[in-house]
Amino acid sequence: MATTILRKLAILADAAKYDASCASSGGAKRHSRDQAGMGSNSGAGICHSYAPDGRCISLLKILLTNWCVYDCLYCVNRESSDVERARFSLDEVVQLTLDFYRRNVIEGLFLSSGIIQSPDYTMEQLIEVARRLREDHQFRGYIHLKTIPDASADLIARAGLHADRLSINIELPSQTSLTQLAPQKNASAIKRSMARIRLQLDDTAEQLGHAARRTRAMANAPAAQPPPPRFAPAGQSTQMIVGADSSDDRAILRTSVSLYRSYRLKRVYYSAFSPIAHASALLPGRAAPLMREHRLYQADWLMRFYGFEEHELVTDGGMLSLDVDPKLAWALAHPDWFPVDVNRAPKETLLRVPGLGMQSVERLLSARTVRLLRKADILRLGAPGVRILAFVALPDHRPRGDATSQLEAIAARGRSSERGRPGMAIHAARQGDLFATGREEASRIEPCPSFR
């Protein structure tokens, strides 16, 4: 590998580290066991190794170039920045992806870019990289392409034929903040691109449904035509920067809810703001706490899977508690809900008990159809059992003493536990070294945090 390529890699991998929306879950499974292609998107490591802040580290994550005609104040690659610039050729990105895959360093590619010449030109370059990998080299690993705002509908349609996932970053939760910090970006244009992706996803799903129904209805008919090509089977995602503007957590979560409902996003990612060199006075001088980012992920999970609404999770000041997780904070604010009768409460109520996750609730619901649940059944759930007992009533157990003081004691233990967790302190963002040994990289990896 030439020295110039190594230098480009150092610059453009580092420049990509601020984009959190690179998870690799949800794609259609592909492999090369038939020796007809290269790569796999379901092998060991893909979407299973996460950094402490939730970022997936199994993809080659780079920019095509950090040159950009936009001047977003929060971006280190903005037009007015004095950072060192670099640009890969298309062949260089293709060869890097194949080389790193052969060395078992990566399982796929996350490719973004600064805007060069025009949105359409930049999008064409990204698509061509994916096309060459898929068609010229039969690469079957995971590909995530960043969709460029204002790119044409035709280009978006082409991108989805080669990529497992598409994403376009909304960056900030309001047009007011975008106007102030990224005047060349427009929330309406970004949402139009999201809408185009959703329409393509819906059309593809409808065509696949029709093809499946025709196959079932005509058992003795000649072989059916091949199904239509899949379009971005892992869907689309977006990212919001946390702490770059004055938006509170309520505004961020409301924007997330709107995006999930309107565009069926797979994920909204949250990225804590990091100060950049020669920053505008409009930006804060300190990094946003990673704990705030972590709490937003927890709240996002509770809204998507546990039945919570965003207004239930934030304080009167519009922020999530940094001391305790959102579920426990809600429980502390609603002591009248507790204790919950485990043998009678519906699923929706059990999911609001701190310590009970979705799998635990399903196990309890299944078990109570055949027998009466007791304290021992809760303790069999493992470590969360002691916490759960402070919130539930059973035939042989009721929380002792004053309920409020017990909840406060549980919260104090939660705060102590959170402070001791690795990766929760405020620290500078760090790009993983692609040339580090496996042991060195593994020391920086821990499982994605629990949202129970």
mmCIF file of C-alpha atoms in Angstrom, residues 1-13 60 62-63 86-97 99-100 434-435:
data_model
loop_
_atom_site.group_PDB
_atom_site.id
_atom_site.type_symbol
_atom_site.label_atom_id
_atom_site.label_comp_id
_atom_site.label_asym_id
_atom_site.label_seq_id
_atom_site.Cartn_x
_atom_site.Cartn_y
_atom_site.Cartn_z
ATOM 1 C CA MET A 1 0.000 0.000 0.000
ATOM 2 C CA ALA A 2 1.591 3.285 -1.097
ATOM 3 C CA THR A 3 2.452 5.906 1.496
ATOM 4 C CA THR A 4 0.128 8.404 -0.163
ATOM 5 C CA ILE A 5 -2.781 5.993 0.258
ATOM 6 C CA LEU A 6 -1.896 5.512 3.918
ATOM 7 C CA ARG A 7 -1.934 9.272 4.446
ATOM 8 C CA LYS A 8 -5.290 9.611 2.714
ATOM 9 C CA LEU A 9 -6.644 6.807 4.847
ATOM 10 C CA ALA A 10 -5.458 8.502 8.041
ATOM 11 C CA ILE A 11 -7.112 11.784 7.038
ATOM 12 C CA LEU A 12 -10.378 10.453 5.652
ATOM 13 C CA ALA A 13 -10.965 7.765 8.286
ATOM 14 C CA LEU A 60 -14.425 0.430 6.949
ATOM 15 C CA ILE A 62 -14.270 6.624 5.481
ATOM 16 C CA LEU A 63 -15.072 9.708 3.464
ATOM 17 C CA ALA A 86 -7.504 14.568 0.770
ATOM 18 C CA ARG A 87 -9.548 12.701 -1.812
ATOM 19 C CA PHE A 88 -9.635 9.037 -2.717
ATOM 20 C CA SER A 89 -10.041 7.918 -6.283
ATOM 21 C CA LEU A 90 -12.904 5.483 -6.799
ATOM 22 C CA ASP A 91 -10.490 2.634 -7.492
ATOM 23 C CA GLU A 92 -8.644 3.367 -4.235
ATOM 24 C CA VAL A 93 -11.816 3.018 -2.161
ATOM 25 C CA VAL A 94 -12.719 -0.228 -3.931
ATOM 26 C CA GLN A 95 -9.233 -1.682 -3.436
ATOM 27 C CA LEU A 96 -9.063 -0.610 0.220
ATOM 28 C CA THR A 97 -12.387 -2.299 0.929
ATOM 29 C CA ASP A 99 -7.860 -5.500 0.895
ATOM 30 C CA PHE A 100 -9.186 -4.906 4.403
ATOM 31 C CA LEU A 434 -7.277 0.081 11.381
ATOM 32 C CA PHE A 435 -3.734 -1.249 11.817
#
